[in-house]
Amino acid sequence: MSHTSEKTPAELFATPVQFLKGVGPQHAELLAKLDLHTARDVIFFFPRDYQDLTDLTDVSELSEESLVRVHGTVVELDQRNTSSGGTMLGALVRCTGGNIRALWFNQPFMVRRLPPGQELLLSGKAKWRGGIWEMVHPDVKWIDSDDTDARGKVLPVYPLTEALSQPAIRRIVAGVVETLVGHLDEVFPAEFLEAHNLAPIREAVEQIHNPANRESLARARRRFVYQELLVMQLALAIKRHTQHELRRAPPLAATAKIDARIRRLFPFELTPGQNKMIDEIAADMAREHPMNRLLQGDVGSGKTAVAVYALLLAIAHGQQAALMAPTELLARQHAGTIEGFLTASRVRWGLLTGALSPAERRDTLAKIAAGELDLVVGTQAIVQADVEFAKLGLVVIDEQHKFGVRQRASLKQAGLDPHYLVMTATPIPRTVAMTMFGDLDVSTLRDAPPGRQTVHTYLATPEQREKWWDFFRRKLREGRQGYVVVPLVESSEDAAATSIDQSYESLANGPLEAFRLALVHGRMSAAEKATVMDDFRRGATQVLVSTTVVEVGVDVPNATLLAIESGQCFGLAQLHQLRGRISRGAYPGYCCVFAEPISPESQKRLESFARSTDGFELAEIDFLLRGPGDLLGTRQHGMPPLRIADPVADAAVLEEARRDAQQLVAADPGLAHPEHERLRRMVLVRYGQVLDLGDVG
Ligand code: ADP
Ligand code: MG
């Protein structure tokens, strides 16, 4: 890079990559594919992994059964069949101080990955066998290095997708860091760094790309993790502040009189858990700022009753309330439930879904606008542009298992904002609640209403099919009902998965021949589905063969049997939702999962499912099995992905960043203090648009 001295730091960092030392036009193209366009991008292009060539073991000093790491080069391979019909691959690896023979059984594909001359880092236990040290299935790292002596270093491994080699990108990054690191400005005041045990930016950049050792790497990484999480938590805290403190909603307190009047409507005593939720919600609604609360609780934990309480509380104050469900089916079911609760009340309510005729719709909209409906139950149809409420005090959104909370309905309304309550049946691990839902208050309903039945869950082998259907038939004859759930797949997509039509045919002409079956799936119209569900609810149909449409909230207490086909196609949360369908009545539930063929990951998932009925435990397991990226569904939420922090592994830093962010925003809501200027800019650049933080700018 020439003329360094004439440019401002900002200009230096904005230098296009092709003008960087050692980067030609070809490299520049490859870098662009990695989204690296400027010097700044390169400096903050973090390694995804490291190859630690410090503390290596010298082969002459190996001892039996201790864990070792050796560094060497593949010399030759030998491959043979074993007496048991498998394959064995041996690699002779020349290391410092001697040779090692690494062995792989039944992994013939490893041949391609071990060309002679390849540098490796092997970790594992070594055994002295037949005159040589052997390692069976060692952990391997492929060293891609043109460094003649990488020994003693911790090499960065960058997330490359293209024809760019690790040595090439290492050289490029090292060059940019060397030239520019001295121009980097610190975001945090010195005392802040000190107090939070954070490496200064220049040290952190140097050490993240070229660590002196593991400790300095950990310190550098911690700084960036903290910074990334702090910026995210600041954005959420600001969002929360703007949505809460700066907005006005009607205060709707639960006076003793109102409380008594609402409780009289329930045919049961509310549980202590429900009462706690109600206390939290009522406290929020009593304030003159909008509530923004997430109510999470397992399927069947009694969230609906809590929501109904909140709706009636708003109505008691002369406000309108809306309850929004994700599907027509669920909206109708909620309407049915609410109708049951409201027989002894004068609440005027109506249904607003896509299935209304134009005339019905016009009529309903007119009543909503005139304030002649107190309660509107419906689907997305409620948030359409032409729906205008006279005085909307509360919106309850039943998300069921979806994590779509961020896409909050924006309801048209003059004057005050309504209070918001979102319900979800997917227990959210604490780490997720803090990251994705950091701008919501969270209430958790843990105890189920009394009389909830246990569900016995079996993971069945194909040979157990006959026995299961015997059992299924016996229970049907005793008067119970059941579901058979088949994943929604195009038959060509996954050869192992059964299609719904196939399943229906083979059940109707096979094991369930003597019973009344019905089919329900997503391609049916809302009216068709409603008819089928109604027949099932009345007991006219005994078995419902379905795709996951039954997943969401269908409540038929007499249904106690559940067979799940191709269980490998379902996520843990989904399976748990499905099982929730059969724990609702007076009889114990029986769930049987068929799955084949099955990967180790699916096996683990299904075994966890069979072992535990605790939704919170399963959510944590799911989170660990799938990794945060998937569950957080950042894209679904429109939140930018985290680049370095891992909310699970870095949970402690996350807690710390969250606390600090809340304190900072409480003291300086707009981050207007000059000392916060750079932080504020970082928050706006990264989250300003997605979180709509416009008014903080
Ligand atoms: P969720 O919405 O959390 O899935 P629901 O509110 O639908 O759960 O409740 C599940 C079932 O439990 C419903 O049939 C409901 O009538 C019943 N229920 C709810 N609360 C209580 C309670 N306090 N006592 C007895 N039954 C209850
Ligand atoms: Mg429900």
XYZ file of C-alpha atoms and ligand atoms in Angstrom:
725
model
C 0.000 0.000 0.000
C 1.482 3.307 -1.021
C 0.918 6.832 0.234
C -0.127 5.488 3.614
C 0.885 8.654 5.347
C -1.368 10.894 3.251
C -4.592 9.096 4.038
C -6.849 9.394 7.032
C -7.490 6.197 9.004
C -11.040 6.105 7.631
C -9.709 6.198 4.085
C -7.131 3.552 4.868
C -9.741 1.162 6.211
C -11.948 1.802 3.205
C -9.155 0.836 0.786
C -10.561 -1.654 -1.733
C -8.925 -5.066 -1.349
C -7.312 -5.046 -4.797
C -5.062 -2.191 -3.693
C -3.793 -4.111 -0.692
C -0.284 -5.486 -0.515
C -0.073 -8.939 -2.104
C -3.612 -8.899 -3.520
C -4.008 -9.063 -7.277
C -7.206 -8.740 -9.314
C -7.719 -12.511 -9.131
C -7.435 -12.589 -5.369
C -9.714 -9.583 -5.179
C -12.424 -11.504 -6.987
C -12.116 -14.440 -4.623
C -12.169 -12.107 -1.639
C -15.319 -10.450 -2.951
C -17.024 -13.840 -2.901
C -16.224 -13.990 0.798
C -17.806 -10.571 1.157
C -14.403 -9.001 1.758
C -14.281 -5.723 -0.109
C -12.205 -3.343 1.958
C -9.221 -3.434 4.263
C -11.622 -3.161 7.179
C -13.487 -6.275 6.058
C -10.203 -8.169 5.953
C -9.128 -7.034 9.408
C -12.410 -8.205 10.897
C -12.525 -11.458 8.940
C -12.232 -13.786 11.905
C -10.754 -17.292 11.708
C -13.287 -20.064 12.148
C -10.751 -22.338 13.805
C -7.089 -22.674 14.754
C -4.424 -25.298 14.333
C -2.510 -25.364 17.528
C 1.052 -26.444 16.847
C 2.245 -25.520 20.314
C 2.796 -28.178 22.986
C 3.339 -30.897 20.393
C 4.563 -34.278 21.501
C 7.834 -35.631 20.188
C 7.306 -39.226 19.065
C 10.448 -40.335 20.849
C 8.778 -39.254 24.085
C 5.385 -40.925 23.566
C 3.953 -43.023 26.310
C 1.187 -45.584 26.176
C -2.422 -44.420 26.782
C -1.778 -40.712 27.272
C -3.542 -38.168 25.068
C -1.061 -36.657 22.669
C -0.874 -34.287 19.733
C 1.665 -34.914 17.033
C 2.518 -33.054 13.865
C 3.730 -34.837 10.753
C 3.542 -35.573 7.047
C 1.837 -38.507 5.340
C 4.454 -40.828 3.816
C 2.399 -43.719 2.478
C -0.983 -45.412 2.704
C -2.023 -49.030 2.837
C -5.525 -50.331 2.498
C -6.923 -53.783 3.062
C -10.058 -55.717 3.837
C -10.465 -57.014 7.331
C -11.498 -60.556 8.197
C -14.891 -59.242 9.320
C -15.592 -57.851 5.859
C -14.752 -54.222 6.534
C -11.896 -52.070 5.356
C -8.814 -50.824 7.107
C -6.789 -47.845 6.055
C -3.317 -47.225 7.458
C -1.302 -44.050 7.022
C 2.368 -43.879 7.851
C 3.010 -40.376 9.159
C 6.511 -39.018 9.612
C 6.647 -36.903 12.730
C 9.340 -35.224 14.745
C 11.153 -37.907 16.672
C 9.760 -40.887 14.735
C 6.885 -42.366 12.765
C 3.261 -42.990 13.649
C 0.811 -45.305 11.995
C -2.716 -43.881 11.957
C -5.566 -46.333 11.358
C -9.114 -45.933 10.127
C -11.640 -48.751 9.973
C -14.499 -48.697 7.481
C -13.759 -45.168 6.342
C -12.432 -45.855 2.847
C -13.227 -42.258 1.822
C -10.338 -41.110 4.026
C -7.931 -42.229 1.298
C -8.671 -39.126 -0.724
C -8.055 -36.888 2.234
C -4.605 -38.278 3.041
C -2.412 -37.800 0.000
C 1.291 -38.462 0.610
C 2.990 -35.202 1.497
C -0.089 -33.899 3.356
C 0.747 -32.228 6.645
C -1.408 -33.323 9.564
C -2.028 -32.677 13.189
C -3.121 -35.887 14.916
C -4.647 -36.033 18.379
C -5.569 -39.121 20.318
C -4.084 -42.009 22.215
C -1.086 -43.881 20.875
C -0.332 -47.570 21.395
C 2.949 -49.371 20.826
C 2.092 -52.250 18.471
C 4.385 -54.444 16.407
C 7.309 -52.091 16.654
C 5.519 -48.814 15.829
C 3.254 -46.284 17.560
C -0.324 -46.635 16.340
C -3.267 -44.255 16.676
C -6.747 -45.569 15.844
C -9.229 -42.983 14.525
C -7.199 -40.006 15.698
C -8.722 -36.553 15.508
C -7.166 -35.000 12.386
C -6.521 -31.462 11.369
C -5.238 -30.886 7.896
C -2.461 -28.383 7.985
C -2.476 -26.248 4.931
C 0.741 -24.365 5.311
C 3.621 -23.110 3.277
C 5.350 -22.199 6.474
C 8.383 -24.438 6.637
C 8.279 -24.387 10.370
C 4.716 -23.963 11.603
C 5.712 -25.819 14.746
C 5.274 -23.703 17.834
C 2.562 -21.560 16.249
C -1.181 -21.335 16.488
C -2.305 -21.068 12.869
C -5.592 -19.368 12.005
C -8.008 -21.251 9.747
C -10.297 -18.935 7.798
C -13.744 -19.837 6.537
C -12.889 -20.264 2.878
C -15.236 -21.490 0.225
C -13.289 -20.758 -2.910
C -10.033 -21.454 -4.613
C -8.248 -19.251 -2.121
C -5.795 -21.297 -0.024
C -5.239 -20.917 3.715
C -1.629 -19.817 3.241
C -2.746 -17.181 0.736
C -5.456 -15.704 2.925
C -3.139 -15.863 5.951
C -0.586 -13.810 4.061
C -3.159 -11.274 2.949
C -4.671 -10.846 6.391
C -1.274 -10.671 8.059
C -0.216 -7.946 5.633
C -3.300 -5.825 6.254
C -3.113 -6.271 10.006
C 0.532 -5.280 10.038
C -0.088 -2.108 8.033
C -3.289 -0.971 9.664
C -3.497 -2.265 13.191
C -1.774 0.849 14.485
C -4.551 3.019 13.069
C -7.397 1.218 14.815
C -9.245 3.302 17.368
C -10.561 1.933 20.603
C -14.338 1.856 21.068
C -14.246 1.545 24.827
C -12.744 3.938 27.354
C -9.634 2.580 29.059
C -11.380 2.164 32.423
C -14.134 0.176 30.740
C -11.607 -2.222 29.212
C -9.963 -2.584 32.568
C -13.184 -3.117 34.478
C -14.449 -5.742 32.041
C -11.147 -7.481 31.553
C -11.119 -6.835 27.810
C -8.099 -6.806 25.522
C -7.572 -3.431 23.788
C -8.574 -3.455 20.131
C -5.069 -3.470 18.654
C -3.913 -6.352 20.812
C -7.154 -8.210 20.118
C -6.874 -7.856 16.331
C -3.265 -9.021 16.335
C -3.919 -11.963 18.600
C -7.086 -13.182 16.925
C -5.217 -13.521 13.617
C -1.836 -14.543 14.894
C -2.076 -15.760 18.482
C 1.087 -16.061 20.528
C -0.543 -18.889 22.485
C -3.940 -20.215 23.535
C -4.301 -17.811 26.440
C -3.772 -14.695 24.371
C -6.128 -16.093 21.754
C -8.827 -16.648 24.374
C -8.353 -13.091 25.610
C -8.603 -11.663 22.094
C -11.649 -13.735 21.263
C -13.356 -12.713 24.489
C -13.025 -9.079 23.547
C -14.739 -9.534 20.203
C -17.396 -11.830 21.617
C -18.183 -9.319 24.325
C -18.247 -6.442 21.884
C -20.522 -8.269 19.454
C -22.935 -9.306 22.193
C -22.864 -5.895 23.840
C -23.783 -4.202 20.571
C -26.630 -6.660 20.081
C -27.877 -6.221 23.634
C -27.642 -2.450 23.350
C -29.772 -2.599 20.220
C -32.354 -4.744 21.997
C -32.299 -2.544 25.079
C -32.823 0.564 22.960
C -35.608 -1.151 21.048
C -37.224 -2.060 24.301
C -36.871 1.455 25.547
C -38.413 3.007 22.447
C -41.241 0.500 22.408
C -41.969 0.827 26.063
C -40.851 3.983 27.784
C -41.492 6.296 24.851
C -44.955 4.977 23.997
C -48.285 5.300 25.666
C -50.903 2.648 26.215
C -54.109 2.751 28.240
C -53.485 1.679 31.848
C -55.727 -1.325 32.519
C -55.431 -2.334 36.155
C -56.969 -5.529 37.514
C -58.984 -4.175 40.403
C -60.364 -6.658 42.932
C -63.817 -6.263 41.449
C -62.712 -6.879 37.889
C -60.540 -9.786 38.975
C -63.448 -11.498 40.739
C -65.747 -10.946 37.788
C -63.273 -12.527 35.364
C -62.479 -15.512 37.562
C -66.146 -16.397 37.914
C -66.199 -17.201 34.194
C -63.675 -20.037 34.370
C -65.045 -23.525 35.029
C -61.890 -24.327 37.017
C -59.599 -22.823 39.614
C -56.571 -21.263 38.010
C -53.333 -22.984 38.998
C -50.630 -21.204 41.018
C -48.574 -21.053 37.824
C -51.399 -19.402 35.915
C -51.957 -16.942 38.747
C -48.317 -15.948 38.681
C -48.535 -15.288 34.917
C -51.680 -13.263 35.442
C -49.973 -11.195 38.133
C -47.094 -10.400 35.796
C -49.382 -9.541 32.912
C -51.760 -7.468 35.022
C -48.826 -5.513 36.449
C -47.690 -4.699 32.899
C -51.159 -3.760 31.731
C -51.667 -1.436 34.686
C -48.885 0.819 33.396
C -49.368 3.534 30.866
C -46.689 2.037 28.613
C -47.476 -0.836 26.294
C -46.866 -4.324 27.631
C -44.529 -6.335 25.447
C -44.531 -9.779 26.962
C -43.867 -13.308 25.816
C -45.823 -16.010 27.604
C -44.128 -19.345 27.137
C -45.400 -22.660 28.369
C -45.539 -26.208 27.215
C -48.453 -27.471 25.162
C -51.471 -27.852 27.395
C -49.947 -25.889 30.257
C -52.960 -23.598 30.292
C -51.760 -20.523 28.438
C -55.107 -19.952 26.768
C -56.871 -19.374 30.070
C -54.209 -16.825 30.984
C -54.691 -15.093 27.656
C -58.448 -15.032 28.127
C -57.947 -13.388 31.496
C -55.869 -10.652 29.848
C -58.444 -10.169 27.082
C -61.258 -9.833 29.598
C -59.210 -7.422 31.659
C -58.914 -5.094 28.666
C -62.601 -5.473 27.888
C -63.533 -4.731 31.497
C -61.955 -1.323 30.964
C -64.139 -0.668 27.946
C -61.320 -1.447 25.531
C -61.350 -3.787 22.573
C -59.149 -6.845 22.494
C -57.902 -9.081 19.690
C -56.685 -12.661 19.703
C -54.701 -13.733 16.673
C -53.899 -17.347 15.799
C -51.577 -18.674 13.094
C -54.230 -20.732 11.304
C -57.932 -20.666 10.603
C -58.300 -23.989 12.423
C -56.757 -22.603 15.577
C -58.670 -19.362 15.400
C -61.890 -21.366 15.293
C -60.746 -23.526 18.137
C -59.902 -20.490 20.259
C -63.286 -19.041 19.372
C -64.929 -22.251 20.579
C -62.989 -22.194 23.841
C -63.779 -18.549 24.437
C -67.439 -19.031 23.625
C -67.474 -21.683 26.348
C -65.986 -19.267 28.890
C -68.268 -16.408 27.886
C -71.694 -18.020 28.136
C -72.393 -16.087 31.328
C -71.030 -12.760 30.101
C -72.155 -9.916 27.894
C -68.918 -9.683 25.945
C -69.631 -9.135 22.260
C -67.188 -11.063 20.173
C -66.677 -11.964 16.539
C -64.528 -14.050 14.254
C -62.370 -12.440 11.585
C -60.611 -14.819 9.237
C -59.951 -15.170 5.538
C -62.899 -17.530 5.265
C -65.560 -14.844 5.804
C -67.708 -13.898 2.843
C -67.267 -10.318 1.586
C -70.570 -9.314 3.170
C -69.716 -10.908 6.519
C -66.347 -9.276 6.415
C -67.791 -5.824 5.708
C -70.221 -6.230 8.526
C -67.540 -7.372 10.973
C -65.192 -4.536 10.020
C -67.956 -1.993 10.527
C -68.659 -3.339 13.997
C -64.959 -3.308 14.872
C -64.642 0.296 13.742
C -67.772 1.324 15.626
C -66.602 -0.397 18.811
C -69.543 -2.770 18.700
C -67.327 -5.809 19.083
C -65.362 -6.127 22.318
C -63.326 -9.100 21.235
C -62.106 -10.166 17.817
C -60.715 -13.664 17.356
C -59.006 -14.365 14.076
C -56.003 -14.947 11.917
C -53.602 -12.643 10.075
C -56.793 -11.206 8.583
C -56.954 -9.006 11.685
C -53.904 -7.015 10.654
C -55.016 -6.206 7.149
C -54.946 -2.589 6.147
C -58.706 -2.039 6.141
C -59.211 -3.253 9.702
C -59.596 -0.331 12.053
C -60.388 -0.643 15.719
C -62.287 1.982 17.674
C -60.110 1.544 20.805
C -57.853 -1.426 20.865
C -56.352 -2.072 24.304
C -54.743 -5.490 23.939
C -53.497 -7.804 21.237
C -52.749 -11.429 22.061
C -50.807 -13.337 19.441
C -50.821 -17.101 19.710
C -47.695 -18.175 17.872
C -47.941 -21.766 18.933
C -44.604 -23.349 18.210
C -43.288 -20.730 15.851
C -40.463 -18.393 16.665
C -41.871 -15.678 14.500
C -42.334 -13.232 17.307
C -40.282 -10.501 15.771
C -42.743 -10.037 12.968
C -45.127 -8.376 15.296
C -48.457 -7.390 13.986
C -48.782 -3.694 13.496
C -52.370 -2.802 14.061
C -53.924 0.330 12.780
C -55.033 2.496 15.545
C -55.236 6.177 16.265
C -53.948 7.438 19.590
C -52.632 5.061 22.218
C -50.807 1.815 21.459
C -52.332 -1.477 22.535
C -50.628 -3.825 24.984
C -49.057 -6.903 23.426
C -48.945 -10.461 24.678
C -47.354 -13.197 22.592
C -47.845 -16.856 23.460
C -45.494 -19.587 22.388
C -45.617 -23.305 23.089
C -41.975 -23.872 22.292
C -40.052 -23.468 25.487
C -37.231 -21.122 24.710
C -33.828 -21.775 26.237
C -32.669 -18.878 28.318
C -29.838 -18.046 25.945
C -32.261 -17.731 23.062
C -34.671 -15.673 25.102
C -31.830 -13.280 25.803
C -30.668 -12.973 22.238
C -33.646 -13.195 19.949
C -36.230 -11.960 22.383
C -34.116 -9.545 24.332
C -36.655 -6.791 23.808
C -39.504 -8.796 25.337
C -40.340 -9.600 28.918
C -40.732 -13.320 29.351
C -43.212 -15.162 31.574
C -42.812 -18.895 31.897
C -45.622 -21.283 32.751
C -44.051 -24.452 34.079
C -46.689 -26.454 35.888
C -49.479 -28.133 33.950
C -53.127 -27.945 35.026
C -54.285 -30.790 37.267
C -55.322 -34.058 35.664
C -52.799 -33.911 32.856
C -52.127 -37.477 31.735
C -48.753 -39.036 31.249
C -47.907 -40.082 27.742
C -45.944 -43.265 27.177
C -43.575 -42.914 24.265
C -41.976 -45.739 22.317
C -39.338 -45.687 19.650
C -40.309 -48.767 17.673
C -38.375 -51.043 15.380
C -40.036 -52.227 12.145
C -40.614 -55.658 13.728
C -42.726 -54.038 16.435
C -45.186 -52.600 13.947
C -47.653 -55.465 14.176
C -47.677 -55.333 17.951
C -48.284 -51.582 17.948
C -51.249 -51.794 15.577
C -52.697 -54.635 17.697
C -52.514 -52.326 20.660
C -53.885 -49.381 18.681
C -56.916 -51.434 17.575
C -57.585 -52.612 21.095
C -57.646 -49.031 22.400
C -59.915 -47.928 19.557
C -62.339 -50.701 20.498
C -62.244 -49.446 24.082
C -63.561 -46.157 22.706
C -60.410 -44.075 22.335
C -59.389 -42.148 19.226
C -56.025 -41.670 17.601
C -53.786 -39.799 15.198
C -51.413 -41.084 12.598
C -48.990 -38.358 11.595
C -46.985 -38.444 8.412
C -44.408 -35.807 7.489
C -45.097 -33.452 4.660
C -42.708 -34.559 1.907
C -42.696 -34.901 -1.811
C -42.278 -38.648 -2.197
C -39.238 -38.187 -4.411
C -37.425 -35.992 -1.935
C -36.771 -38.507 0.784
C -37.126 -42.083 -0.345
C -37.410 -43.254 3.246
C -40.364 -41.046 4.096
C -43.909 -42.143 3.548
C -46.377 -39.908 1.762
C -49.700 -39.166 3.350
C -51.858 -40.680 0.618
C -49.799 -43.843 0.671
C -50.121 -44.064 4.448
C -53.827 -43.497 4.382
C -54.355 -46.170 1.748
C -52.230 -48.746 3.473
C -53.872 -48.112 6.852
C -57.402 -48.094 5.474
C -56.785 -51.330 3.634
C -54.539 -52.809 6.293
C -54.246 -52.613 10.063
C -57.091 -50.098 10.535
C -59.442 -51.560 7.969
C -62.297 -52.018 10.431
C -62.281 -48.413 11.680
C -63.517 -45.012 10.568
C -60.568 -43.050 9.201
C -60.270 -39.539 7.866
C -57.520 -37.648 6.118
C -56.497 -34.073 6.806
C -53.639 -32.173 5.206
C -52.483 -28.704 4.293
C -53.769 -28.727 0.727
C -57.386 -28.980 1.891
C -59.477 -25.836 2.129
C -60.194 -24.348 5.530
C -63.819 -25.453 5.287
C -62.895 -29.028 4.406
C -60.462 -29.155 7.281
C -63.035 -27.744 9.679
C -65.534 -30.448 8.698
C -63.006 -33.230 9.165
C -61.903 -31.855 12.518
C -65.453 -31.487 13.625
C -66.252 -35.124 12.786
C -63.207 -36.147 14.718
C -64.084 -34.007 17.706
C -67.582 -35.537 17.795
C -66.102 -39.014 17.601
C -67.715 -39.729 14.232
C -64.205 -40.437 12.953
C -61.950 -42.622 15.052
C -58.573 -42.064 13.466
C -57.184 -38.956 11.874
C -54.405 -39.492 9.375
C -52.686 -36.189 8.946
C -49.684 -34.107 8.186
C -48.599 -31.802 10.956
C -51.771 -29.727 10.790
C -52.742 -31.431 14.047
C -49.559 -30.159 15.525
C -51.042 -26.806 16.255
C -53.412 -26.805 19.107
C -56.106 -29.335 18.274
C -57.830 -30.271 21.493
C -59.667 -33.606 21.506
C -59.387 -35.140 24.985
C -60.588 -38.571 23.883
C -57.719 -38.923 21.421
C -54.982 -40.803 23.271
C -53.156 -42.666 20.529
C -50.481 -41.257 18.294
C -48.427 -43.020 15.669
C -45.692 -40.993 13.996
C -44.342 -42.251 10.700
C -40.873 -41.335 9.418
C -40.026 -39.782 12.759
C -36.580 -38.848 11.434
C -38.239 -36.067 9.424
C -39.458 -34.202 12.504
C -37.642 -31.834 14.811
C -37.711 -32.379 18.531
C -39.951 -29.406 19.200
C -42.384 -30.598 16.569
C -42.494 -34.117 18.000
C -43.155 -32.711 21.412
C -45.957 -30.549 20.060
C -47.516 -33.571 18.445
C -47.359 -35.549 21.645
C -49.118 -32.715 23.436
C -52.253 -33.666 21.476
C -52.734 -36.858 23.449
C -52.252 -35.726 27.033
C -55.473 -33.834 27.319
C -58.096 -36.159 28.657
C -58.908 -38.672 31.351
C -56.877 -41.517 29.819
C -53.121 -41.977 29.502
C -51.621 -41.353 26.093
C -49.547 -43.695 23.943
C -47.149 -42.433 21.329
C -45.192 -44.631 18.991
C -42.514 -43.349 16.624
C -41.363 -45.253 13.569
C -38.160 -44.119 11.934
C -35.895 -45.644 9.348
C -33.231 -45.450 8.192
C -31.791 -43.232 10.803
C -28.683 -41.103 11.250
C -26.880 -40.987 14.608
C -28.185 -37.459 15.112
C -31.801 -38.472 14.485
C -31.325 -41.468 16.709
C -30.206 -39.213 19.567
C -33.066 -36.836 18.962
C -35.681 -39.592 18.966
C -34.194 -41.284 22.014
C -34.336 -37.995 23.918
C -37.931 -37.619 22.830
C -38.868 -41.083 24.072
C -37.045 -40.537 27.352
C -38.310 -37.118 28.412
C -41.688 -35.416 28.442
C -40.315 -32.157 29.824
C -40.580 -29.573 27.069
C -37.911 -27.366 28.616
C -35.435 -30.202 28.829
C -36.184 -31.154 25.215
C -35.759 -27.571 24.073
C -32.304 -27.439 25.622
C -31.369 -30.773 24.019
C -32.680 -29.583 20.694
C -30.676 -26.421 21.016
C -27.509 -28.406 21.689
C -28.121 -30.935 18.923
C -28.993 -28.439 16.236
C -26.736 -25.635 17.254
C -27.851 -22.079 17.822
C -27.698 -20.988 14.210
C -30.603 -23.123 13.232
C -32.814 -22.571 16.216
C -32.228 -18.877 16.469
C -33.357 -18.722 12.877
C -31.696 -15.370 12.587
C -32.657 -15.029 8.972
C -36.262 -15.708 9.823
C -36.112 -12.851 12.277
C -34.138 -10.596 10.035
C -31.480 -10.295 12.730
C -27.945 -10.259 11.363
C -26.114 -13.473 12.245
C -23.528 -13.403 14.989
C -20.035 -13.482 13.527
C -17.970 -14.677 16.421
C -20.089 -15.171 19.531
C -21.827 -18.473 20.220
C -24.710 -17.765 22.578
C -24.447 -21.228 24.144
C -20.700 -21.519 24.591
C -20.461 -17.829 25.471
C -23.529 -17.761 27.714
C -21.610 -16.171 30.593
C -20.346 -13.330 28.403
C -23.861 -12.929 27.052
C -25.245 -12.442 30.558
C -22.526 -9.921 31.295
C -23.111 -8.000 28.057
C -26.832 -7.967 28.696
C -26.443 -6.534 32.182
C -24.001 -3.912 30.962
C -26.227 -2.955 28.033
C -29.238 -2.498 30.267
C -27.250 -0.302 32.632
C -25.864 1.762 29.786
C -29.271 2.324 28.218
C -30.928 3.070 31.547
C -28.328 5.795 32.150
C -28.154 7.069 28.577
C -31.147 5.823 26.535
C -30.059 7.379 23.247
C -26.350 6.638 23.795
C -26.001 10.371 23.328
C -23.051 10.842 25.677
C -19.877 11.591 23.657
C -18.205 8.608 25.282
C -20.880 6.348 23.762
C -20.736 7.897 20.310
C -18.803 5.034 18.703
C -20.904 2.364 20.371
C -24.040 4.118 19.195
C -22.760 4.129 15.631
C -21.952 0.426 15.793
C -25.425 -0.343 17.106
C -27.049 1.680 14.348
C -24.947 0.246 11.551
C -25.651 -3.323 12.569
C -29.162 -3.187 13.976
C -30.590 0.209 13.132
C -32.559 -0.988 10.182
C -33.676 -4.461 11.265
C -34.799 -3.246 14.647
C -36.105 -0.001 13.285
C -34.103 2.107 15.692
C -34.512 5.161 13.494
C -35.380 7.638 16.223
C -32.108 6.977 18.040
C -30.041 8.233 15.110
P -52.167 -24.285 26.122
O -52.862 -23.159 25.432
O -51.063 -23.834 27.012
O -51.755 -25.367 25.188
P -54.729 -24.660 27.231
O -54.945 -23.331 27.812
O -55.379 -24.974 25.937
O -53.191 -24.963 27.119
O -55.140 -25.708 28.348
C -55.159 -27.081 28.091
C -56.362 -27.711 28.729
O -56.308 -27.562 30.142
C -57.660 -27.092 28.267
O -58.580 -28.115 28.041
C -58.064 -26.210 29.435
O -59.464 -26.098 29.530
C -57.512 -26.957 30.637
N -57.154 -26.083 31.745
C -56.501 -24.906 31.655
N -56.300 -24.385 32.879
C -56.841 -25.236 33.751
C -56.966 -25.246 35.182
N -56.486 -24.262 35.942
N -57.584 -26.299 35.745
C -58.065 -27.305 34.984
N -57.993 -27.345 33.660
C -57.384 -26.334 33.027
Mg -53.093 -23.733 23.157
